[in-house]
CSV table of C-alpha atoms in Angstrom, one decimal:
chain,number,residue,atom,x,y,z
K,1,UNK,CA,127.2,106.7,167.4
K,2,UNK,CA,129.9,108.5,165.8
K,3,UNK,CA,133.8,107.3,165.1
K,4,UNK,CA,134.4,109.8,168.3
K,5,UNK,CA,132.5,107.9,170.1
K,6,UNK,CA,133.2,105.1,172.2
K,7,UNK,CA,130.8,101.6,172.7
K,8,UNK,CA,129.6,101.2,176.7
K,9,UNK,CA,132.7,99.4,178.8
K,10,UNK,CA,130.6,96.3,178.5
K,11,UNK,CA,129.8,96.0,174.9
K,12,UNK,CA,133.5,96.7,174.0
K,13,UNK,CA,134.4,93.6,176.4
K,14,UNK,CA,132.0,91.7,175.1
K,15,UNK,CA,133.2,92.6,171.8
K,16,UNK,CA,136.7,92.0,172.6
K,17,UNK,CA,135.8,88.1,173.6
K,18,UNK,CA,133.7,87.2,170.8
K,19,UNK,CA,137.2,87.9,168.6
K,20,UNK,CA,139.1,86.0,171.2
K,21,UNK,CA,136.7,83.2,171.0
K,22,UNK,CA,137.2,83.5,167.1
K,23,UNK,CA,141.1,82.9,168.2
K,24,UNK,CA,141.8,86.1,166.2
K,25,UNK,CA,145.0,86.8,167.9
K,26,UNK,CA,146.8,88.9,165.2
K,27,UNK,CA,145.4,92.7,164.6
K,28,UNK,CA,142.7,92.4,167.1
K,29,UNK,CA,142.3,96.0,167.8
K,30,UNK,CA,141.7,96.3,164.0
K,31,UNK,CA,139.1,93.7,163.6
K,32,UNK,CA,137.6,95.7,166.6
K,33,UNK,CA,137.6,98.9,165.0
K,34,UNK,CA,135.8,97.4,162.0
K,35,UNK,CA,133.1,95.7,164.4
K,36,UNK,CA,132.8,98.9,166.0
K,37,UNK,CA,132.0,101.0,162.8
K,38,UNK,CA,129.5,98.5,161.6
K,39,UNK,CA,127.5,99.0,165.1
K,40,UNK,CA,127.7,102.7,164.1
K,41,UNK,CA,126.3,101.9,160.7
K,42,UNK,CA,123.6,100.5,162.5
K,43,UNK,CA,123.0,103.2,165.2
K,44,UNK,CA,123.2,106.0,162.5
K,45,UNK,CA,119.9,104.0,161.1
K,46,UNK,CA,121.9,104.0,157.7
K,47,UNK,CA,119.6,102.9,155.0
K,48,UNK,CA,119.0,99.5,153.6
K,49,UNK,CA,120.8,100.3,150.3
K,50,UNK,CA,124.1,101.8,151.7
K,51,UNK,CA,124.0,99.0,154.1
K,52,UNK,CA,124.3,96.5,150.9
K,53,UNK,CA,127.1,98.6,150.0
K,54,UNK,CA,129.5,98.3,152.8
K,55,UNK,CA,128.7,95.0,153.2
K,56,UNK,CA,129.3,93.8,149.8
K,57,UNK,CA,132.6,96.2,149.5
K,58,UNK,CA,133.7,94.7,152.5
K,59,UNK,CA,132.7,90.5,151.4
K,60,UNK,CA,134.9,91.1,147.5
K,61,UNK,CA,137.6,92.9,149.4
K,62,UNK,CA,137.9,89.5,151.5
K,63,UNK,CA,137.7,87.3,148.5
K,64,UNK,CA,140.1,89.4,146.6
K,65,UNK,CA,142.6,89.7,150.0
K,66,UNK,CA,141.9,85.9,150.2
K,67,UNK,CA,143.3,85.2,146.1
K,68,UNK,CA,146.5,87.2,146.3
K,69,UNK,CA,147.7,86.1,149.8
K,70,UNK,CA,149.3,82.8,148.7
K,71,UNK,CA,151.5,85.0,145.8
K,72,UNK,CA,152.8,87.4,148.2
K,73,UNK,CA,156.3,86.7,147.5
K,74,UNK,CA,155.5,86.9,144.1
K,75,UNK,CA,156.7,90.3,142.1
K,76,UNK,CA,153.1,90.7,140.0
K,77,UNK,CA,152.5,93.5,136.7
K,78,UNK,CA,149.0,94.6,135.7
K,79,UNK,CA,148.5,95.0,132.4
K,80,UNK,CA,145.2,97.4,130.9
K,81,UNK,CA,143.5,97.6,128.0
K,82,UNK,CA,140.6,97.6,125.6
K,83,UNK,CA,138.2,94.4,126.4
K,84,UNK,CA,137.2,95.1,122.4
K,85,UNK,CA,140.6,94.3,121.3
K,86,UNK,CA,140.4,92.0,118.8
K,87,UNK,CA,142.7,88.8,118.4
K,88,UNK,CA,144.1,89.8,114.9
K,89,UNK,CA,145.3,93.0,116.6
K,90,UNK,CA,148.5,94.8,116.8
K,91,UNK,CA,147.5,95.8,120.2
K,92,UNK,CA,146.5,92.0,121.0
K,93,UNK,CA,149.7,90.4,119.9
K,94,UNK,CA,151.9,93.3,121.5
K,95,UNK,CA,149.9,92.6,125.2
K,96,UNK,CA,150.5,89.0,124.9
K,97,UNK,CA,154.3,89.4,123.9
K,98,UNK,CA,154.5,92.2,127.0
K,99,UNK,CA,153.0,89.3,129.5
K,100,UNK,CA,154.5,86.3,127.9
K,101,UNK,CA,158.1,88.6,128.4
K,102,UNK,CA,157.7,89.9,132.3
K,103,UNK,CA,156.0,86.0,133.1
K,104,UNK,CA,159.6,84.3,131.7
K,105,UNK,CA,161.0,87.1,134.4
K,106,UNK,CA,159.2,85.5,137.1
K,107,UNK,CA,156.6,88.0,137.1
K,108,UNK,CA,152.9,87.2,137.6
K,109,UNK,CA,150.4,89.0,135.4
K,110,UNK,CA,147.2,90.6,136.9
K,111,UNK,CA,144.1,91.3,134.8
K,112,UNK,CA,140.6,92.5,134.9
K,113,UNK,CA,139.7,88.7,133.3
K,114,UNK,CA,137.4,90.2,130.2
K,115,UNK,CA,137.9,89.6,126.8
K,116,UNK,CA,140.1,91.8,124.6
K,117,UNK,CA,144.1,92.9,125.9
K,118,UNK,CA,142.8,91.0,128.9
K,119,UNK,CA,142.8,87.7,127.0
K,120,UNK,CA,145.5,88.7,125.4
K,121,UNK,CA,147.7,89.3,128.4
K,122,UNK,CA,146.2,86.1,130.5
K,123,UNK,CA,147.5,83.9,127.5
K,124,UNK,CA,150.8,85.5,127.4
K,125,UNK,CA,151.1,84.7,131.0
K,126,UNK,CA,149.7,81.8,131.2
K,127,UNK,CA,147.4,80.1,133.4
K,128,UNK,CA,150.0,79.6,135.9
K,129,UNK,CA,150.8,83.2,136.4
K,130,UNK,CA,147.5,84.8,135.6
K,131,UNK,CA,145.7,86.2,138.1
K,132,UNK,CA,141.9,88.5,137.5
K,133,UNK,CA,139.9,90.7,139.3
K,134,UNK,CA,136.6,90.6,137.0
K,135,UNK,CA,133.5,92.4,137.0
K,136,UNK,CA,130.2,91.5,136.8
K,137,UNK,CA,128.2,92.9,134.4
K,138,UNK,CA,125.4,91.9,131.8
K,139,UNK,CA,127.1,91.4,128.7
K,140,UNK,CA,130.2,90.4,130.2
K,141,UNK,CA,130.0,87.8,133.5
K,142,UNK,CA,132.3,85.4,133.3
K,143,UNK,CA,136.2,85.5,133.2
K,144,UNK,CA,138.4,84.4,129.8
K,145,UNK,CA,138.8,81.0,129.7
K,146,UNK,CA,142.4,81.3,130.4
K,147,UNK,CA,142.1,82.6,133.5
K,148,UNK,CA,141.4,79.5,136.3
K,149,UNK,CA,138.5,79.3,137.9
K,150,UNK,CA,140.4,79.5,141.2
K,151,UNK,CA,142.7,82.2,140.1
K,152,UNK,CA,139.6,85.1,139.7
K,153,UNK,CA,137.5,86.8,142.2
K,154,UNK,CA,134.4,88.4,141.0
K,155,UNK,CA,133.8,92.0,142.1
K,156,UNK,CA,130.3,93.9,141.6
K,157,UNK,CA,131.5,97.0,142.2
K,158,UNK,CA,134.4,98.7,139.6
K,159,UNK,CA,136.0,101.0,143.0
K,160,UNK,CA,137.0,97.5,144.7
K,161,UNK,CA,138.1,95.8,141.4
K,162,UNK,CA,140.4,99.4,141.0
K,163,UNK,CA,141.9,98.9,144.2
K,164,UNK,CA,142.5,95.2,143.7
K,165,UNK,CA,144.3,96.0,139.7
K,166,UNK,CA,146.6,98.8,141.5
K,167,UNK,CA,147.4,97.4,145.3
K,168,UNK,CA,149.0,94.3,144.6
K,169,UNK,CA,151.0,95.2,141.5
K,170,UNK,CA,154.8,96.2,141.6
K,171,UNK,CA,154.5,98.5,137.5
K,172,UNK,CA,152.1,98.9,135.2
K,173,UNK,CA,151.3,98.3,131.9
K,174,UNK,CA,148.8,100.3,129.4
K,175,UNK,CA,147.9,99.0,126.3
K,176,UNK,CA,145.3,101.8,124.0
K,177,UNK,CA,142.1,101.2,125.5
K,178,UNK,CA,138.7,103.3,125.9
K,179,UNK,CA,137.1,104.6,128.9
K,180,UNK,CA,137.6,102.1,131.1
K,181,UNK,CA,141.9,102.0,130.7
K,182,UNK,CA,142.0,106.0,130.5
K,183,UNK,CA,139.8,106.0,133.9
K,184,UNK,CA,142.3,103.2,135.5
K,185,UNK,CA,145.6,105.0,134.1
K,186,UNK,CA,143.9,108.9,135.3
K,187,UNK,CA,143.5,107.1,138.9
K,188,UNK,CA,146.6,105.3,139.3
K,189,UNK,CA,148.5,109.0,138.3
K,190,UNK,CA,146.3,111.0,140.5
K,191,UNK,CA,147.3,108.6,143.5
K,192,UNK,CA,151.2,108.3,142.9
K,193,UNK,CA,150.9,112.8,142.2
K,194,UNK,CA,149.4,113.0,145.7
K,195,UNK,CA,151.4,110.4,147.6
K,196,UNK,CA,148.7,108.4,148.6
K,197,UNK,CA,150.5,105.6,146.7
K,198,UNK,CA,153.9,104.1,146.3
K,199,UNK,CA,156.1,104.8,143.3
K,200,UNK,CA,155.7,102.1,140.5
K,201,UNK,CA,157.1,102.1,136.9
K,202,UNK,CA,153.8,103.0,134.7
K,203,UNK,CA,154.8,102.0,131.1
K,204,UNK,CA,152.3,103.4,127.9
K,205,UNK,CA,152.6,100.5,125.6
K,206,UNK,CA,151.9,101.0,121.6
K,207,UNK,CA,151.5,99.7,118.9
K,208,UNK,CA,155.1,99.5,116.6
K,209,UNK,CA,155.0,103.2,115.2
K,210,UNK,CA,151.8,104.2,116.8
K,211,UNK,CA,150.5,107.2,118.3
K,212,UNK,CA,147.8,106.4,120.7
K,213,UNK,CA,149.2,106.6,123.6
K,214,UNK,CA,151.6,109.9,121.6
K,215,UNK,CA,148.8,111.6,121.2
K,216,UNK,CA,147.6,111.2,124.6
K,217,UNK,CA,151.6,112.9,125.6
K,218,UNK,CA,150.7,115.7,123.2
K,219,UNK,CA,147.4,116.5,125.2
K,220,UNK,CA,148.8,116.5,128.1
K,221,UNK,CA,151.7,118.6,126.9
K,222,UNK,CA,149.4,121.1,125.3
K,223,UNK,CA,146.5,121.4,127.5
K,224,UNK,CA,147.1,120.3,130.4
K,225,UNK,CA,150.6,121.6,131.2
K,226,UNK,CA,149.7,125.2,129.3
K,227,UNK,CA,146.9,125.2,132.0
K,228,UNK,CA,149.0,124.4,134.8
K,229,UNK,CA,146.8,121.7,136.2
K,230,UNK,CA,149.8,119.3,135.9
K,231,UNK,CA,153.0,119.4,136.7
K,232,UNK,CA,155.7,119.6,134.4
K,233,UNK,CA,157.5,116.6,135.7
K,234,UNK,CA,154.1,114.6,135.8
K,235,UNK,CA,154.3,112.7,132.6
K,236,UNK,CA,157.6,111.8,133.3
K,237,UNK,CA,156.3,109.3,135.7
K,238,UNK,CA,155.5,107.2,132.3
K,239,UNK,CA,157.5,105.8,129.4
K,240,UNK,CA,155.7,105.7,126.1
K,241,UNK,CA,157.3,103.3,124.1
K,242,UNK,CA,156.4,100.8,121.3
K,243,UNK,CA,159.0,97.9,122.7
K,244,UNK,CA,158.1,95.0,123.6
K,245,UNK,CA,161.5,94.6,125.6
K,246,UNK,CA,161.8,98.1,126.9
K,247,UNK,CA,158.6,98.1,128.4
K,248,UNK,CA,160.0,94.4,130.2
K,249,UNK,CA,163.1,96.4,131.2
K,250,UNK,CA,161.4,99.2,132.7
K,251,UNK,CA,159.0,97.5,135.0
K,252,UNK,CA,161.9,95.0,136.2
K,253,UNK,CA,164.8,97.5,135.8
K,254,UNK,CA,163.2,100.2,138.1
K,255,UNK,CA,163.3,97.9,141.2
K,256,UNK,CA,167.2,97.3,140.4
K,257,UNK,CA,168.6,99.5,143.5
K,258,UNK,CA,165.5,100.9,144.8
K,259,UNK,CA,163.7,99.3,147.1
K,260,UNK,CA,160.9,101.2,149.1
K,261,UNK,CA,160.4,104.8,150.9
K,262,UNK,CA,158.5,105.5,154.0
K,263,UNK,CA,157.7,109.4,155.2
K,264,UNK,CA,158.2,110.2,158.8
K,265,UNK,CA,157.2,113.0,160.0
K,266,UNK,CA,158.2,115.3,156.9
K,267,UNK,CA,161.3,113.2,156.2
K,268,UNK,CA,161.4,111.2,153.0
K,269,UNK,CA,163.3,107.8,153.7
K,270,UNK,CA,164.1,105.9,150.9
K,271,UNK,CA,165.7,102.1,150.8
K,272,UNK,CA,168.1,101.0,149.1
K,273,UNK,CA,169.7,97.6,148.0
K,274,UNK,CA,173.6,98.8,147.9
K,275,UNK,CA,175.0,101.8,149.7
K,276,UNK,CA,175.6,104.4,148.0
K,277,UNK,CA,179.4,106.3,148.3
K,278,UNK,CA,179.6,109.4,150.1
K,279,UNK,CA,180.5,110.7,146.3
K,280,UNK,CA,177.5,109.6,144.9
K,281,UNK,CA,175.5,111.1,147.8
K,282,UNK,CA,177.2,114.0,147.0
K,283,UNK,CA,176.2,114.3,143.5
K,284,UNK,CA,172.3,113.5,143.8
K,285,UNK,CA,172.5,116.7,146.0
K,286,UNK,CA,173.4,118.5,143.4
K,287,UNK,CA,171.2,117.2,140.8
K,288,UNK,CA,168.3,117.3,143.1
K,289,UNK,CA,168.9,120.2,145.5
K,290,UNK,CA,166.1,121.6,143.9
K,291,UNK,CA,163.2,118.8,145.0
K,292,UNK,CA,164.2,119.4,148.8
K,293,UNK,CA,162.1,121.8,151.1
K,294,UNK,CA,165.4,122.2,152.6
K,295,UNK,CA,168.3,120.4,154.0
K,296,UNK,CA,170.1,117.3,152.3
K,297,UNK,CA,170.0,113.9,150.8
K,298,UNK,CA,172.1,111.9,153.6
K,299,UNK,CA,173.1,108.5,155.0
K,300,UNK,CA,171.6,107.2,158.0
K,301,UNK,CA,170.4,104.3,160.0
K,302,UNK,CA,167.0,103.0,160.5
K,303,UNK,CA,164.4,106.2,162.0
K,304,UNK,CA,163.1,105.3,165.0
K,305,UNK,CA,159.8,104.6,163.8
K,306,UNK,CA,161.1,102.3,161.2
K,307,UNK,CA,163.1,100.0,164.1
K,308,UNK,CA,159.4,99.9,166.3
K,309,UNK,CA,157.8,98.7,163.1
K,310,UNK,CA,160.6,96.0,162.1
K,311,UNK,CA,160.2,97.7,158.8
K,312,UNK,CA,163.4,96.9,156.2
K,313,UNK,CA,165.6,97.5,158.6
K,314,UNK,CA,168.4,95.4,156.9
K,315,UNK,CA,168.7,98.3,154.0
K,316,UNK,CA,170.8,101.3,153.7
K,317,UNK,CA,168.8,104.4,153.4
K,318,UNK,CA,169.1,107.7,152.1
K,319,UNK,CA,166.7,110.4,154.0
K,320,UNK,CA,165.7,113.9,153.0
K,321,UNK,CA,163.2,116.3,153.5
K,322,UNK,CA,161.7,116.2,150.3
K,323,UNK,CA,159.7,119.1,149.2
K,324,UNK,CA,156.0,117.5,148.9
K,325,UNK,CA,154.9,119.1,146.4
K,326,UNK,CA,157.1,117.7,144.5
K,327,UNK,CA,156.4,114.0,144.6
K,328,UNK,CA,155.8,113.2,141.2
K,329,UNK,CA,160.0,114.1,140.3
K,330,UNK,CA,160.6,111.4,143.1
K,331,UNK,CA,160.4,109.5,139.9
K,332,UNK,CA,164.0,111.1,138.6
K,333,UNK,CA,165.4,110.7,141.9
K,334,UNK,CA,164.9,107.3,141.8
K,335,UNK,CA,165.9,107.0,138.4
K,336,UNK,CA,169.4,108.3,139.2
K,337,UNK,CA,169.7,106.1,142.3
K,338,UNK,CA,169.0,102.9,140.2
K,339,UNK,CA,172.0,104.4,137.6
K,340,UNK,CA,174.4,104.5,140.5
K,341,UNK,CA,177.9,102.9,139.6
K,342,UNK,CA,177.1,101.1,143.2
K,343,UNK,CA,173.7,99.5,142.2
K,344,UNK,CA,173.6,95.8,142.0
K,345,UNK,CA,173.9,94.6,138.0
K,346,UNK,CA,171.3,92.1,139.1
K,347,UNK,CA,167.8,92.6,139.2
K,348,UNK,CA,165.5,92.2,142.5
K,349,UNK,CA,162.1,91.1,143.2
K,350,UNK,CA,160.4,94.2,144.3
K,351,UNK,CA,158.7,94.2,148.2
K,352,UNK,CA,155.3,93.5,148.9
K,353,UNK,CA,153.5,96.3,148.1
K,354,UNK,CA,150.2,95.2,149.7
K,355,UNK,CA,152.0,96.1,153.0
K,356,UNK,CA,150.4,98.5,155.4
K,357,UNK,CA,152.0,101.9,154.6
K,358,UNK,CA,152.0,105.1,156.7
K,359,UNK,CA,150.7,107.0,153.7
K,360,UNK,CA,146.8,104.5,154.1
């Protein structure tokens, strides 16, 4: 049975009543759909193995759902790194410092649970705004002990512990790391490049007077923007810097006046907190005529599909159509919207970004 096809009239009822009977009243249709593809797992006489797969995938994406859904409301940061960090570390003490700053902020701190900037960041937070996604493998099972018990989920597979790190977070925070970081920074870049994610402030986090993460600017400079796999605007979706503080301000600072975007169609809406003057309007048109397929950056109301979705309908927006190829300078754009004289001087706790979003 393939997705085009549809389940006899009287399995689907039947279907239908067991999730009544479950008094699943909320997103039926969807817990149908997923019912629906596991019968066509079955009926495709997928192997025993992949089977396991989905399954499991499907059992750590509830327990991880299932951990985060009380904190909600609460703005929350990962923070990456090496797990063979050592406590005597620059690296070590700068994590800690970076958590123990965005946690007095009200932030809550997110963490893959090992050892290493891991620790590091969970102790800066503290256990009361610690949260980890760990992995199990054989030399590393169990969560840091600062991490609660009750504040980890366990994942056996690294793609669902990815998604976990990155879909609950409102900025990012990389400390030097090996394979692991570099994979987690590459794929969190390669998802806000095509869209597929929601701007976030990434911050590259150094040592005092280091060049880790300098060097990694310099290859990207020199090889991959010579070879014109990567956009010239790309790494400026990143600040490299070696402050403690700055990298604080940064992830706080770029939810200030921006507040989420939605595309429509091929219109780019983007929400603000404060109105923005027809003058200002006028002047990120002329700084950023050059990002738009064609047309203007404008005022407006709510889009229609915005008011059937209830979707931050409260906010002043600003819509374009917004050349997509373009999406990684969306960072500039909201850069100069946050420096508007109209932003608020106070700083806001960013929206849920574990939200249904028309770019899933």
């Amino acid at each position: 049975m393939s997705e085009s096809q549809t389940l006899p009239d009287e399995i689907s009822r039947e279907l239908r009543a067991v999730i009544a009977e479950a008094g699943i009243t909320q997103n039926a249709s969807l817990i149908e759909r997923m019912l629906v593809t596991a019968l066509g797992l079955g009926s495709d006489q997928t192997n025993k193995l992949d089977l396991k797969i989905a399954s499991s995938a499907l059992t750590e994406m509830r327990a991880a759902f299932s951990l985060f859904a009380p904190f909600a409301d609460v703005p929350k940061v990962t923070i990456f790194g090496s797990a063979r960090t050592q406590p005597t570390d620059v690296a070590y003490k700068q994590a800690k410092r970076a958590a123990a700053a965005l946690a007095e902020r009200g932030w809550m701190v997110v963490t893959g649970a090992g050892p290493g900037i891991m620790q590091a960041a969970a102790e800066g937070a503290g256990p009361d705004l610690s949260l980890g996604v760990s992995i199990r493998l054989p030399f590393e099972e169990k969560p840091n002990a600062t991490i609660d018990v009750g504040r980890n989920v366990a994942m056996k597979y690294f793609f669902t512990r990815k998604l976990m790190l990155v879909k609950e977070s409102s900025g990012f925070v990389y400390v030097p790391g090996g394979f692991g970081t570099l994979d987690e920074l590459f794929e969190l870049l390669t998802l806000q490049q095509t869209g597929k994610s929601e701007p976030t402030p990434v911050v590259l986090l150094d040592e005092p007077g280091g060049d880790f993460w300098r060097s990694f600017r310099d290859f990207m400079d020199d090889h991959l923007g010579r070879a014109g796999v990567i956009s010239p605007d790309d790494f400026g979706r990143m600040r490299l810097t070696d402050s403690v503080s700055t990298a604080a301000e940064e992830i706080t600072g770029f939810w200030r006046n921006y507040d989420s975007l939605r595309w429509v169609g091929d219109r780019l809406v983007l929400r603000l907190r404060a109105e923005p003057s027809d003058d200002e309007v006028a002047g990120l048109n002329e700084r950023f005529a050059g990002l738009l397929a064609h047309g203007t950056i404008h005022k407006r109301g709510p889009l229609q599909h915005e008011i059937h979705d209830g979707d931050r309908l409260e906010l002043p927006r600003l819509v374009c159509r917004f050349d997509p190829f373009q999406v990684g300078s969306l960072y500039r754009l909201i850069g100069a919207i946050n420096e508007l004289p109209s932003a608020p001087k106070t700083l806001a706790v960013p929206p849920s970004v574990g939200r249904p979003s028309d770019l899933e």
